[in-house]
PDB file of C-alpha atoms in Angstrom:
ATOM      1  CA  MET C 810      -0.037   0.010   0.077  1.00 52.00           C
ATOM      2  CA  GLU C 811       2.924   2.407   0.775  1.00 51.00           C
ATOM      3  CA  ASN C 812       4.467   1.581  -2.422  1.00 57.00           C
ATOM      4  CA  MET C 813       1.276   2.507  -4.276  1.00 58.00           C
ATOM      5  CA  ALA C 814       0.865   5.584  -2.449  1.00 54.00           C
ATOM      6  CA  LEU C 815       4.534   6.665  -3.148  1.00 52.00           C
ATOM      7  CA  LEU C 816       4.017   5.961  -6.834  1.00 52.00           C
ATOM      8  CA  ASN C 817       0.975   8.174  -6.949  1.00 54.00           C
ATOM      9  CA  ILE C 818       2.780  10.776  -5.279  1.00 54.00           C
ATOM     10  CA  LYS C 819       5.629  10.675  -8.038  1.00 50.00           C
ATOM     11  CA  ARG C 820       3.045  10.519 -10.786  1.00 56.00           C
ATOM     12  CA  PHE C 821       1.374  13.663  -9.373  1.00 49.00           C
ATOM     13  CA  ALA C 822       4.803  15.392  -9.093  1.00 46.00           C
ATOM     14  CA  LEU C 823       5.715  14.621 -12.568  1.00 46.00           C
ATOM     15  CA  PHE C 824       2.328  15.971 -13.876  1.00 43.00           C
ATOM     16  CA  PHE C 825       2.718  19.128 -11.752  1.00 42.00           C
ATOM     17  CA  VAL C 826       6.166  19.621 -13.317  1.00 40.00           C
ATOM     18  CA  PHE C 827       4.914  18.986 -16.965  1.00 42.00           C
ATOM     19  CA  ILE C 828       2.023  21.659 -16.349  1.00 40.00           C
ATOM     20  CA  CYS C 829       4.548  24.035 -14.931  1.00 44.00           C
ATOM     21  CA  CYS C 830       6.924  23.649 -17.937  1.00 44.00           C
ATOM     22  CA  VAL C 831       3.937  24.169 -20.224  1.00 43.00           C
ATOM     23  CA  ALA C 832       2.824  27.200 -18.410  1.00 44.00           C
ATOM     24  CA  CYS C 833       6.353  28.650 -18.490  1.00 53.00           C
ATOM     25  CA  ASN C 834       6.272  28.532 -22.404  1.00 76.00           C
ATOM     26  CA  ILE C 835       3.053  30.637 -22.525  1.00 86.00           C
ATOM     27  CA  VAL C 836       3.081  34.437 -22.057  1.00 88.00           C
ATOM     28  CA  THR C 837       0.580  37.102 -23.052  1.00 88.00           C
ATOM     29  CA  GLU C 838       1.571  40.344 -24.526  1.00 90.00           C
ATOM     30  CA  GLU C 839      -0.824  43.215 -25.268  1.00 92.00           C
ATOM     31  CA  GLY C 840      -3.514  40.768 -25.548  1.00 94.00           C
ATOM     32  CA  VAL C 841      -1.731  38.124 -27.738  1.00 96.00           C
ATOM     33  CA  GLU C 842      -1.150  34.685 -26.113  1.00 96.00           C
ATOM     34  CA  ILE C 843       2.328  33.322 -27.167  1.00 96.00           C
ATOM     35  CA  GLU C 844       3.247  29.754 -26.817  1.00 96.00           C
ATOM     36  CA  ILE C 845       6.741  28.778 -27.614  1.00 95.00           C
ATOM     37  CA  ILE C 846       6.540  25.410 -29.414  1.00 95.00           C
ATOM     38  CA  THR C 847      10.174  24.922 -30.412  1.00 93.00           C
ATOM     39  CA  PRO C 848      12.510  27.034 -28.380  1.00 91.00           C
ATOM     40  CA  PRO C 849      15.306  29.012 -30.039  1.00 88.00           C
ATOM     41  CA  ALA C 850      19.032  28.173 -29.549  1.00 86.00           C
ATOM     42  CA  ASN C 851      20.599  29.987 -26.602  1.00 87.00           C
ATOM     43  CA  ASP C 852      22.881  32.173 -28.571  1.00 87.00           C
ATOM     44  CA  CYS C 853      20.120  33.186 -31.053  1.00 92.00           C
ATOM     45  CA  VAL C 854      19.634  36.720 -32.480  1.00 94.00           C
ATOM     46  CA  GLN C 855      16.069  37.848 -31.719  1.00 96.00           C
ATOM     47  CA  ILE C 856      13.870  39.691 -34.181  1.00 96.00           C
ATOM     48  CA  LYS C 857      13.517  43.369 -33.820  1.00 95.00           C
ATOM     49  CA  PHE C 858      11.915  46.303 -35.554  1.00 94.00           C
ATOM     50  CA  GLY C 859      13.019  46.635 -39.252  1.00 95.00           C
ATOM     51  CA  ASP C 860      14.759  43.342 -39.465  1.00 97.00           C
ATOM     52  CA  TRP C 861      14.132  41.114 -42.686  1.00 96.00           C
ATOM     53  CA  VAL C 862      12.156  37.864 -41.779  1.00 97.00           C
ATOM     54  CA  SER C 863      10.997  34.899 -43.664  1.00 96.00           C
ATOM     55  CA  VAL C 864       8.044  33.104 -41.959  1.00 97.00           C
ATOM     56  CA  LEU C 865       6.111  29.813 -42.519  1.00 97.00           C
ATOM     57  CA  TYR C 866       2.644  29.846 -41.124  1.00 97.00           C
ATOM     58  CA  ASN C 867      -0.998  28.620 -40.845  1.00 97.00           C
ATOM     59  CA  MET C 868      -3.717  30.875 -39.633  1.00 96.00           C
ATOM     60  CA  THR C 869      -7.175  29.702 -38.659  1.00 96.00           C
ATOM     61  CA  LYS C 870     -10.173  30.603 -36.945  1.00 95.00           C
ATOM     62  CA  SER C 871     -10.782  29.278 -33.444  1.00 93.00           C
ATOM     63  CA  CYS C 872     -12.924  26.549 -34.852  1.00 93.00           C
ATOM     64  CA  GLY C 873     -10.247  25.339 -37.209  1.00 94.00           C
ATOM     65  CA  LYS C 874     -11.479  27.093 -40.368  1.00 94.00           C
ATOM     66  CA  PRO C 875      -8.447  27.869 -42.475  1.00 94.00           C
ATOM     67  CA  LEU C 876      -7.786  31.562 -43.104  1.00 94.00           C
ATOM     68  CA  GLU C 877      -4.224  31.920 -44.594  1.00 94.00           C
ATOM     69  CA  SER C 878      -1.176  29.687 -45.049  1.00 96.00           C
ATOM     70  CA  THR C 879       2.148  29.643 -46.664  1.00 96.00           C
ATOM     71  CA  TYR C 880       1.793  25.828 -47.417  1.00 95.00           C
ATOM     72  CA  ASN C 881       0.197  23.941 -50.241  1.00 89.00           C
ATOM     73  CA  ILE C 882      -0.031  27.131 -52.452  1.00 89.00           C
ATOM     74  CA  GLY C 883      -1.263  26.803 -56.068  1.00 83.00           C
ATOM     75  CA  SER C 884      -1.771  23.778 -58.122  1.00 80.00           C
ATOM     76  CA  LYS C 885       1.709  22.482 -57.379  1.00 85.00           C
ATOM     77  CA  ASN C 886       1.058  22.874 -53.636  1.00 89.00           C
ATOM     78  CA  LYS C 887       4.317  24.737 -52.999  1.00 92.00           C
ATOM     79  CA  THR C 888       5.569  26.062 -49.900  1.00 94.00           C
ATOM     80  CA  VAL C 889       6.174  29.923 -50.257  1.00 94.00           C
ATOM     81  CA  PRO C 890       7.211  31.694 -46.972  1.00 95.00           C
ATOM     82  CA  GLN C 891       6.047  35.124 -46.213  1.00 95.00           C
ATOM     83  CA  GLU C 892       8.896  37.625 -46.417  1.00 95.00           C
ATOM     84  CA  TYR C 893       8.872  41.171 -45.149  1.00 94.00           C
ATOM     85  CA  TYR C 894      10.517  43.806 -43.050  1.00 94.00           C
ATOM     86  CA  PHE C 895       9.400  43.263 -39.453  1.00 95.00           C
ATOM     87  CA  GLY C 896       6.899  45.764 -38.153  1.00 91.00           C
ATOM     88  CA  VAL C 897       7.619  48.352 -40.755  1.00 87.00           C
ATOM     89  CA  ASP C 898       4.206  48.452 -42.403  1.00 80.00           C
ATOM     90  CA  SER C 899       1.925  47.853 -39.302  1.00 82.00           C
ATOM     91  CA  ARG C 900       1.865  46.675 -35.796  1.00 86.00           C
ATOM     92  CA  ASN C 901      -0.817  43.835 -35.544  1.00 94.00           C
ATOM     93  CA  GLY C 902      -1.046  40.703 -33.465  1.00 95.00           C
ATOM     94  CA  VAL C 903       1.674  38.730 -35.564  1.00 96.00           C
ATOM     95  CA  VAL C 904       4.184  41.512 -34.950  1.00 95.00           C
ATOM     96  CA  ILE C 905       3.426  41.651 -31.262  1.00 96.00           C
ATOM     97  CA  GLY C 906       3.625  37.766 -31.099  1.00 96.00           C
ATOM     98  CA  LEU C 907       6.812  37.157 -33.039  1.00 96.00           C
ATOM     99  CA  ALA C 908       8.867  40.146 -31.483  1.00 95.00           C
ATOM    100  CA  GLY C 909      11.885  38.715 -29.882  1.00 95.00           C
ATOM    101  CA  ALA C 910      11.537  35.276 -31.627  1.00 96.00           C
ATOM    102  CA  CYS C 911      14.730  33.711 -33.469  1.00 96.00           C
ATOM    103  CA  LYS C 912      15.448  31.900 -36.525  1.00 95.00           C
ATOM    104  CA  GLY C 913      14.109  28.194 -36.256  1.00 95.00           C
ATOM    105  CA  GLU C 914      11.730  29.079 -33.421  1.00 96.00           C
ATOM    106  CA  ARG C 915       8.127  27.983 -33.717  1.00 97.00           C
ATOM    107  CA  ARG C 916       5.333  29.905 -31.805  1.00 97.00           C
ATOM    108  CA  LYS C 917       1.600  29.519 -31.715  1.00 97.00           C
ATOM    109  CA  LEU C 918      -0.224  32.764 -31.096  1.00 97.00           C
ATOM    110  CA  LEU C 919      -3.789  33.264 -30.092  1.00 97.00           C
ATOM    111  CA  ILE C 920      -4.746  36.748 -31.585  1.00 96.00           C
ATOM    112  CA  PRO C 921      -7.904  38.654 -30.908  1.00 95.00           C
ATOM    113  CA  SER C 922      -9.485  39.435 -34.224  1.00 93.00           C
ATOM    114  CA  PRO C 923      -9.251  43.277 -33.717  1.00 93.00           C
ATOM    115  CA  LEU C 924      -5.455  43.024 -33.731  1.00 93.00           C
ATOM    116  CA  MET C 925      -5.525  41.418 -37.163  1.00 90.00           C
ATOM    117  CA  SER C 926      -8.464  42.687 -39.170  1.00 85.00           C
ATOM    118  CA  ARG C 927     -11.772  44.403 -39.157  1.00 81.00           C
ATOM    119  CA  ASP C 928     -13.166  41.712 -41.465  1.00 85.00           C
ATOM    120  CA  PRO C 929     -16.856  40.893 -40.353  1.00 86.00           C
ATOM    121  CA  GLU C 930     -16.177  37.208 -40.949  1.00 86.00           C
ATOM    122  CA  ILE C 931     -13.666  37.018 -38.178  1.00 89.00           C
ATOM    123  CA  ALA C 932     -15.176  39.712 -35.734  1.00 88.00           C
ATOM    124  CA  GLY C 933     -15.143  38.661 -32.155  1.00 90.00           C
ATOM    125  CA  ASP C 934     -13.245  35.615 -32.861  1.00 94.00           C
ATOM    126  CA  THR C 935      -9.732  34.532 -31.658  1.00 95.00           C
ATOM    127  CA  LEU C 936      -7.336  33.531 -34.524  1.00 96.00           C
ATOM    128  CA  ILE C 937      -4.710  30.894 -34.299  1.00 97.00           C
ATOM    129  CA  TYR C 938      -1.388  31.601 -35.940  1.00 97.00           C
ATOM    130  CA  ASP C 939       1.119  28.852 -35.912  1.00 98.00           C
ATOM    131  CA  ALA C 940       4.368  30.143 -37.371  1.00 97.00           C
ATOM    132  CA  ILE C 941       8.053  29.063 -37.830  1.00 97.00           C
ATOM    133  CA  VAL C 942      10.709  31.766 -38.277  1.00 97.00           C
ATOM    134  CA  ALA C 943      12.500  30.238 -41.380  1.00 96.00           C
ATOM    135  CA  ASP C 944      14.882  33.002 -42.020  1.00 96.00           C
ATOM    136  CA  HIS C 945      16.193  36.239 -40.466  1.00 96.00           C
ATOM    137  CA  VAL C 946      18.588  39.088 -41.194  1.00 96.00           C
ATOM    138  CA  VAL C 947      19.210  42.029 -38.909  1.00 96.00           C
ATOM    139  CA  ALA C 948      18.328  45.500 -39.988  1.00 95.00           C
ATOM    140  CA  GLU C 949      22.023  46.517 -39.942  1.00 94.00           C
ATOM    141  CA  ASP C 950      22.701  44.009 -42.803  1.00 95.00           C
ATOM    142  CA  LYS C 951      19.612  44.927 -44.974  1.00 93.00           C
ATOM    143  CA  HIS C 952      21.853  46.658 -47.579  1.00 92.00           C
ATOM    144  CA  ARG C 953      24.036  43.538 -47.785  1.00 92.00           C
ATOM    145  CA  LEU C 954      21.027  41.292 -48.128  1.00 94.00           C
ATOM    146  CA  ARG C 955      19.910  43.466 -51.187  1.00 93.00           C
ATOM    147  CA  GLU C 956      23.472  43.274 -52.694  1.00 90.00           C
ATOM    148  CA  PHE C 957      23.407  39.526 -52.308  1.00 92.00           C
ATOM    149  CA  TRP C 958      19.943  39.335 -54.103  1.00 93.00           C
ATOM    150  CA  SER C 959      21.365  41.615 -56.821  1.00 90.00           C
ATOM    151  CA  MET C 960      24.337  39.311 -57.499  1.00 90.00           C
ATOM    152  CA  ASP C 961      22.522  36.043 -57.165  1.00 92.00           C
ATOM    153  CA  TRP C 962      21.313  35.869 -60.840  1.00 91.00           C
ATOM    154  CA  ASN C 963      19.902  32.328 -60.788  1.00 91.00           C
ATOM    155  CA  THR C 964      18.478  32.785 -57.220  1.00 91.00           C
ATOM    156  CA  ASP C 965      19.912  29.694 -55.887  1.00 93.00           C
ATOM    157  CA  GLN C 966      21.241  31.380 -52.658  1.00 94.00           C
ATOM    158  CA  TYR C 967      24.843  31.246 -53.658  1.00 95.00           C
ATOM    159  CA  ILE C 968      27.240  33.544 -55.408  1.00 93.00           C
ATOM    160  CA  ASP C 969      29.597  31.611 -57.738  1.00 93.00           C
ATOM    161  CA  LEU C 970      32.460  32.719 -59.806  1.00 89.00           C
ATOM    162  CA  GLU C 971      30.393  33.626 -62.831  1.00 90.00           C
ATOM    163  CA  GLU C 972      28.195  35.762 -60.892  1.00 89.00           C
ATOM    164  CA  ILE C 973      31.068  37.555 -59.161  1.00 86.00           C
ATOM    165  CA  ASP C 974      32.521  38.184 -62.607  1.00 85.00           C
ATOM    166  CA  MET C 975      29.270  39.632 -63.761  1.00 85.00           C
ATOM    167  CA  ALA C 976      29.255  41.946 -60.681  1.00 82.00           C
ATOM    168  CA  LEU C 977      32.605  43.061 -61.176  1.00 79.00           C
ATOM    169  CA  SER C 978      32.033  43.890 -64.709  1.00 77.00           C
ATOM    170  CA  ARG C 979      28.839  45.616 -64.113  1.00 74.00           C
ATOM    171  CA  GLU C 980      30.572  47.805 -61.525  1.00 63.00           C
ATOM    172  CA  GLY C 981      33.848  48.650 -63.045  1.00 55.00           C
ATOM    173  CA  PHE C 982      34.712  51.003 -60.040  1.00 50.00           C
ATOM    174  CA  LEU C 983      34.522  47.935 -57.773  1.00 57.00           C
ATOM    175  CA  GLU C 984      36.999  45.816 -59.610  1.00 55.00           C
ATOM    176  CA  ASN C 985      39.405  48.899 -59.800  1.00 56.00           C
ATOM    177  CA  ILE C 986      39.069  49.365 -56.079  1.00 52.00           C
ATOM    178  CA  LEU C 987      39.782  45.738 -55.270  1.00 57.00           C
ATOM    179  CA  GLN C 988      42.705  45.658 -57.607  1.00 56.00           C
ATOM    180  CA  ASP C 989      44.212  48.696 -56.531  1.00 54.00           C
ATOM    181  CA  ASN C 990      44.040  47.677 -52.853  1.00 53.00           C
ATOM    182  CA  SER C 991      45.242  43.997 -53.270  1.00 53.00           C
ATOM    183  CA  GLY C 992      47.376  44.270 -56.603  1.00 54.00           C
ATOM    184  CA  ILE C 993      45.692  41.049 -57.731  1.00 53.00           C
ATOM    185  CA  GLU C 994      44.314  40.839 -61.342  1.00 59.00           C
ATOM    186  CA  ASN C 995      41.891  37.888 -60.950  1.00 69.00           C
ATOM    187  CA  MET C 996      39.676  39.225 -58.286  1.00 76.00           C
ATOM    188  CA  SER C 997      37.041  36.560 -58.600  1.00 81.00           C
ATOM    189  CA  ASP C 998      39.476  33.661 -57.780  1.00 82.00           C
ATOM    190  CA  MET C 999      40.792  35.694 -54.895  1.00 82.00           C
ATOM    191  CA  ILE C1000      37.328  36.341 -53.340  1.00 85.00           C
ATOM    192  CA  ILE C1001      36.353  32.835 -53.544  1.00 88.00           C
ATOM    193  CA  GLY C1002      39.830  31.775 -52.028  1.00 87.00           C
ATOM    194  CA  VAL C1003      39.606  34.007 -49.109  1.00 88.00           C
ATOM    195  CA  PHE C1004      35.853  33.935 -48.204  1.00 91.00           C
ATOM    196  CA  ASP C1005      34.571  30.534 -49.325  1.00 92.00           C
ATOM    197  CA  LYS C1006      35.002  28.782 -45.911  1.00 92.00           C
ATOM    198  CA  ASP C1007      33.227  25.443 -46.976  1.00 92.00           C
ATOM    199  CA  GLY C1008      35.143  25.048 -50.136  1.00 90.00           C
ATOM    200  CA  ASP C1009      32.134  24.626 -52.481  1.00 92.00           C
ATOM    201  CA  GLU C1010      33.426  27.283 -54.934  1.00 91.00           C
ATOM    202  CA  ALA C1011      30.679  29.619 -54.112  1.00 93.00           C
ATOM    203  CA  LEU C1012      29.677  32.169 -51.486  1.00 94.00           C
ATOM    204  CA  ASP C1013      26.609  31.546 -49.400  1.00 95.00           C
ATOM    205  CA  ARG C1014      24.910  34.360 -47.701  1.00 95.00           C
ATOM    206  CA  ASP C1015      26.984  34.490 -44.562  1.00 94.00           C
ATOM    207  CA  GLU C1016      30.219  34.255 -46.597  1.00 94.00           C
ATOM    208  CA  PHE C1017      29.107  36.964 -48.728  1.00 92.00           C
ATOM    209  CA  PHE C1018      28.202  39.301 -45.669  1.00 93.00           C
ATOM    210  CA  GLU C1019      31.670  38.413 -44.136  1.00 92.00           C
ATOM    211  CA  MET C1020      33.270  39.578 -47.464  1.00 87.00           C
ATOM    212  CA  HIS C1021      31.228  42.694 -47.500  1.00 87.00           C
ATOM    213  CA  ARG C1022      32.294  43.584 -44.021  1.00 87.00           C
ATOM    214  CA  ASN C1023      35.987  42.863 -44.598  1.00 83.00           C
ATOM    215  CA  ILE C1024      36.295  44.645 -47.882  1.00 75.00           C
ATOM    216  CA  ASN C1025      35.593  48.368 -47.753  1.00 59.00           C
ATOM    217  CA  ILE C1026      33.277  48.953 -50.713  1.00 54.00           C
ATOM    218  CA  SER C1027      32.013  52.429 -51.527  1.00 50.00           C
ATOM    219  CA  LYS C1028      31.124  53.755 -54.931  1.00 48.00           C
ATOM    220  CA  PRO C1029      33.019  56.856 -55.444  1.00 46.00           C
ATOM    221  CA  GLU C1030      31.074  60.076 -55.673  1.00 49.00           C
ATOM    222  CA  GLU C1031      30.648  61.710 -59.005  1.00 49.00           C
ATOM    223  CA  GLU C1032      32.548  64.958 -59.289  1.00 49.00           C
ATOM    224  CA  PRO C1033      30.221  68.055 -59.403  1.00 49.00           C
ATOM    225  CA  PRO C1034      29.880  69.670 -62.842  1.00 46.00           C
ATOM    226  CA  THR C1035      32.577  72.490 -63.587  1.00 45.00           C
ATOM    227  CA  THR C1036      31.259  75.908 -62.983  1.00 45.00           C
ATOM    228  CA  VAL C1037      31.729  78.029 -66.198  1.00 45.00           C
ATOM    229  CA  LYS C1038      32.349  81.450 -65.458  1.00 47.00           C
ATOM    230  CA  GLU C1039      29.948  84.018 -67.026  1.00 48.00           C
ATOM    231  CA  PRO C1040      31.693  86.283 -69.551  1.00 54.00           C
ATOM    232  CA  GLU C1041      31.940  89.906 -68.329  1.00 54.00           C
ATOM    233  CA  SER C1042      30.166  91.288 -71.446  1.00 54.00           C
ATOM    234  CA  LYS C1043      27.232  88.926 -71.003  1.00 50.00           C
ATOM    235  CA  ARG C1044      27.158  89.816 -67.258  1.00 53.00           C
ATOM    236  CA  ARG C1045      27.019  93.553 -68.083  1.00 53.00           C
ATOM    237  CA  ARG C1046      24.127  93.032 -70.572  1.00 55.00           C
ATOM    238  CA  ARG C1047      22.161  91.019 -68.112  1.00 51.00           C
ATOM    239  CA  LYS C1048      22.428  93.569 -65.310  1.00 51.00           C
ATOM    240  CA  ARG C1049      21.351  96.271 -67.817  1.00 54.00           C
ATOM    241  CA  ASP C1050      18.207  94.131 -68.864  1.00 54.00           C
ATOM    242  CA  GLU C1051      17.266  93.737 -65.191  1.00 51.00           C
ATOM    243  CA  LEU C1052      17.088  97.504 -64.551  1.00 49.00           C
TER     244      LEU C1052
END
């Protein structure tokens, strides 16, 4: 009998610990209930205002009726993440609920409908937003991200030798700066040799960002047009006409 009582106490203790752990993963911010399903890494970089994010999500009504999704889109059932600059256009329930999340983190949000839309179809309902942060770039690197996109001609998320050559020929000033600073003629091979850390003969986004940080690239300012001095005779005629 004592053993059975002790076993029941252990079971109750484990259940209590489980309930506490679940409760610890649920918080409420500005009316949005936030449950962390997959926690982030300890050293993660949190999302903040102005960062670029890529999010996969399902959004449903409280009854389970689908509203929006990034999954199974079109006839080919593609997965197309939603990409945007975080919190720039509006501050809604999603922005409130995903603030401070990290790449790879999954959160389930319970969002009161007024924080999302005034659509009569969802008025008074609570929306369920189940999301995974698929990708994240801090606001300070947005200009590097745009340059990476502009060089990634085939959109495979890598910058290869051919794409580097194309970028250098397109921006002649860049090739001149790099050659003047290094004295090396074949800049494409040099860039790959120095910054391609995994040896795949191309730069992924992190490697490209590292290259950009280490090479001081700034487009030279155009010289202002030369001011032509007005001839003295023309100046006198103009002054006379103004009188």
